[in-house]
Coordinates of C-alpha atoms in Angstrom, one line a residue:
Chain A
E1 CA 0.0 0.1 0.4
D2 CA 1.1 3.6 -0.9
Q3 CA 2.4 5.8 2.2
V4 CA 3.7 9.1 2.6
T5 CA 5.4 9.5 6.0
Q6 CA 7.0 13.1 7.0
S7 CA 9.0 14.3 9.8
P8 CA 9.4 15.9 12.3
E9 CA 5.9 16.8 13.1
A10 CA 6.9 20.1 14.7
L11 CA 9.7 22.1 14.0
R12 CA 10.6 25.3 16.3
L13 CA 13.4 27.4 14.9
Q14 CA 15.3 30.7 15.2
E15 CA 14.6 33.1 12.5
G16 CA 17.9 32.4 10.2
E17 CA 18.4 28.9 11.8
S18 CA 18.1 26.9 8.9
S19 CA 17.0 23.5 8.9
S20 CA 15.1 20.3 6.9
L21 CA 11.4 18.4 6.2
N22 CA 12.1 14.9 5.2
C23 CA 9.0 13.2 3.6
S24 CA 9.4 9.5 2.8
Y25 CA 7.3 7.6 0.5
T26 CA 6.6 4.3 -1.2
V27 CA 4.3 4.4 -4.0
S28 CA 3.8 1.8 -6.7
G29 CA 5.6 4.1 -9.6
L30 CA 5.8 7.7 -9.0
R31 CA 4.4 9.9 -10.8
G32 CA 5.3 13.3 -9.1
L33 CA 5.4 14.3 -5.1
F34 CA 4.2 17.7 -4.2
W35 CA 4.5 20.2 -1.5
Y36 CA 2.3 21.9 -0.1
R37 CA 2.3 24.9 2.7
Q38 CA -0.5 25.9 4.9
D39 CA -1.2 28.6 7.0
P40 CA -4.3 28.0 9.4
G41 CA -7.7 28.1 8.5
K42 CA -6.3 28.2 4.6
G43 CA -5.9 25.4 2.4
P44 CA -2.8 23.5 0.9
E45 CA -0.9 26.4 -1.2
F46 CA 1.5 24.3 -3.6
L47 CA 5.5 24.8 -3.6
F48 CA 6.7 22.5 -5.6
T49 CA 6.2 19.0 -7.9
L50 CA 9.3 17.3 -8.1
Y51 CA 9.0 14.1 -11.2
S52 CA 12.0 12.1 -10.4
A53 CA 15.4 11.1 -8.4
G54 CA 17.7 14.1 -8.6
E55 CA 15.5 16.8 -9.1
E56 CA 15.5 19.8 -7.3
K57 CA 13.5 22.8 -6.9
E58 CA 13.9 26.3 -5.4
K59 CA 11.7 29.3 -4.7
E60 CA 13.0 32.3 -2.3
R61 CA 14.2 30.7 0.6
L62 CA 12.5 27.2 0.0
K63 CA 14.9 24.5 -1.6
A64 CA 12.9 21.0 -2.5
T65 CA 15.0 17.8 -3.3
L66 CA 13.8 14.2 -4.2
T67 CA 15.5 10.6 -4.0
K68 CA 14.0 7.8 -4.9
K69 CA 12.8 6.7 -1.5
E70 CA 12.7 10.0 0.5
S71 CA 12.0 14.4 -0.6
F72 CA 13.6 17.0 1.3
L73 CA 12.3 20.4 1.8
H74 CA 15.0 22.8 2.8
I75 CA 14.4 26.1 4.6
T76 CA 16.8 28.4 4.2
A77 CA 17.7 31.2 6.8
P78 CA 13.9 31.4 7.4
K79 CA 12.0 34.3 8.1
P80 CA 8.8 34.4 10.8
E81 CA 6.4 34.0 7.9
D82 CA 7.6 31.0 7.1
S83 CA 5.4 29.2 9.2
A84 CA 3.1 27.2 8.5
T85 CA 2.5 23.7 8.2
Y86 CA 4.2 22.1 5.1
L87 CA 2.9 19.1 3.6
C88 CA 3.8 16.6 1.1
A89 CA 1.7 14.5 -1.4
V90 CA 2.6 11.7 -3.9
Q91 CA 0.9 11.0 -7.4
A92 CA 1.4 7.4 -8.3
A93 CA 1.4 6.3 -11.2
N94 CA -1.3 4.0 -11.8
S95 CA -3.4 6.5 -9.9
W96 CA -5.9 9.1 -11.9
G97 CA -4.1 12.2 -10.0
K98 CA -5.5 11.7 -6.9
L99 CA -3.0 13.0 -4.3
Q100 CA -1.7 11.0 -1.1
F101 CA -0.9 13.1 1.5
G102 CA 1.0 13.0 4.5
A103 CA 0.4 14.5 7.9
G104 CA 2.8 17.4 7.5
T105 CA 5.0 19.3 9.4
Q106 CA 4.0 21.8 11.6
V107 CA 7.4 24.8 11.7
V108 CA 7.1 27.7 13.9
V109 CA 9.6 30.1 13.4
T110 CA 10.3 33.0 16.4
P111 CA 12.3 36.5 16.3
Chain B
E1 CA -7.6 34.8 -12.2
A2 CA -10.0 33.8 -9.3
G3 CA -9.0 30.8 -7.2
V4 CA -10.8 27.5 -5.8
T5 CA -13.5 29.3 -4.2
Q6 CA -15.8 26.6 -1.8
F7 CA -19.3 27.8 0.3
P8 CA -19.9 27.6 2.6
S9 CA -16.6 28.0 4.9
H10 CA -18.3 26.9 8.1
S11 CA -21.5 24.7 8.3
V12 CA -22.8 23.1 12.2
I13 CA -25.5 20.6 11.3
E14 CA -27.3 17.8 13.7
K15 CA -26.9 14.5 13.0
G16 CA -29.5 13.1 10.7
Q17 CA -29.8 16.2 8.9
T18 CA -28.4 16.9 5.2
V19 CA -25.8 19.5 4.1
T20 CA -24.9 20.1 0.6
L21 CA -21.1 21.5 0.0
R22 CA -20.3 23.6 -3.1
C23 CA -17.3 24.2 -5.1
D24 CA -16.5 26.4 -8.2
P25 CA -13.0 25.3 -9.4
I26 CA -10.2 27.8 -11.7
S27 CA -11.8 28.9 -15.0
G28 CA -11.1 26.3 -17.1
H29 CA -9.8 23.3 -14.9
D30 CA -11.2 20.3 -15.8
N31 CA -10.0 18.4 -13.1
L32 CA -11.9 18.3 -9.8
Y33 CA -10.7 17.1 -6.9
W34 CA -13.2 16.4 -3.4
Y35 CA -11.0 15.9 -0.4
R36 CA -11.6 16.2 3.7
R37 CA -9.6 15.7 7.2
V38 CA -11.3 14.4 10.0
M39 CA -9.9 15.5 13.5
G40 CA -5.8 14.7 13.5
K41 CA -5.6 12.7 10.7
E42 CA -4.1 13.5 7.1
I43 CA -5.6 14.8 4.2
K44 CA -7.4 12.2 2.3
F45 CA -8.9 11.7 -1.1
L46 CA -12.4 11.5 -1.8
L47 CA -13.1 11.5 -5.9
H48 CA -12.2 12.9 -9.1
F49 CA -14.1 14.8 -12.3
V50 CA -12.9 15.2 -15.4
K51 CA -15.4 18.1 -16.5
E52 CA -18.8 16.1 -16.1
S53 CA -17.4 12.4 -15.5
K54 CA -16.3 10.6 -12.0
Q55 CA -13.2 9.2 -12.9
D56 CA -12.4 8.0 -9.7
E57 CA -14.6 8.0 -6.4
S58 CA -12.5 5.4 -4.8
G59 CA -12.4 7.3 -1.3
M60 CA -16.2 8.2 -1.5
P61 CA -16.3 6.1 2.4
N62 CA -19.9 5.5 1.4
N63 CA -23.4 5.8 0.0
R64 CA -24.4 8.9 2.1
F65 CA -22.0 10.7 0.6
L66 CA -22.9 12.2 -3.2
A67 CA -21.3 14.5 -5.1
E68 CA -22.3 16.0 -8.7
R69 CA -20.5 18.5 -11.2
T70 CA -23.5 19.1 -13.8
G71 CA -22.0 20.7 -16.4
G72 CA -18.5 20.4 -15.5
T73 CA -18.2 23.9 -13.8
Y74 CA -18.6 24.0 -10.0
S75 CA -19.6 20.7 -8.1
T76 CA -21.3 19.8 -5.0
L77 CA -21.2 17.4 -2.1
K78 CA -23.9 15.7 -0.3
V79 CA -23.9 13.8 2.6
Q80 CA -27.3 12.6 3.1
P81 CA -27.8 11.9 6.5
A82 CA -25.0 13.2 8.0
E83 CA -23.1 11.1 10.8
L84 CA -21.0 12.1 13.7
E85 CA -17.5 10.9 11.9
D86 CA -18.4 13.5 9.1
S87 CA -17.3 16.1 10.4
G88 CA -14.2 17.5 9.3
V89 CA -13.0 19.6 6.8
Y90 CA -13.7 19.4 3.4
F91 CA -11.2 20.2 0.5
C92 CA -12.1 21.1 -3.0
A93 CA -9.2 21.1 -5.5
S94 CA -8.7 22.1 -9.3
S95 CA -6.2 21.6 -12.1
Q96 CA -5.3 21.9 -15.5
S97 CA -5.9 18.8 -18.1
G98 CA -2.6 17.2 -19.0
G99 CA -0.1 15.2 -16.9
H100 CA 1.6 16.7 -13.8
Q101 CA -0.5 19.8 -13.3
P102 CA -0.7 21.1 -10.0
Q103 CA -3.5 20.6 -8.1
H104 CA -4.8 24.6 -6.4
F105 CA -6.8 24.4 -3.3
G106 CA -9.7 26.3 -1.7
D107 CA -9.5 27.3 1.7
G108 CA -12.5 24.3 2.7
T109 CA -15.5 24.0 4.3
R110 CA -15.4 23.0 7.9
L111 CA -18.3 20.7 8.8
S112 CA -19.3 19.7 11.8
I113 CA -21.9 17.1 12.9
L114 CA -23.8 17.6 16.4

């Protein structure tokens, strides 16, 4: 059965303190791995799509990488506005497009 | 460009009543998805429309849930009769046609069954 596990569950960072979030997955053929950011009371906001091992994507202070078994979301020199829950989701090659989500990592960045 | 719009944002009903949630996708998006998150759990897939056709409804929990997308535009999700375990946040997402298109989410409907 396809599975997505995110770690840690929660992360508290000082402003400027870089860190990484992990998303481990098992899926019968990966079509894509997606990272989303979610603020309280809002829907998930799309950040990145990764398709194949070795691929990297960057946006401002965020960088996502992908291997055959896991993905990392690196947050470089975070600011308080980076505080959010970060969600990882996989799309299996044999699916019609549905996403399978991990439980998320709640990130709090303090000044 | 307007995003995915969901209505209502909150709904509180009693067990046994009926509730209908609405989703307006981004204009031009053929794919429309429903997901939900129950307390303490991850977001789970419910079903997927391509235009007005149900492509995948493998995540629908039981026959108390009925989704429609008449005319391939907005979609409704009806729960009848509602049970306590149906409480949660229901998200709608839409995407363009073609492989690897990201899904864009609405802010959800928070449903509370008393």
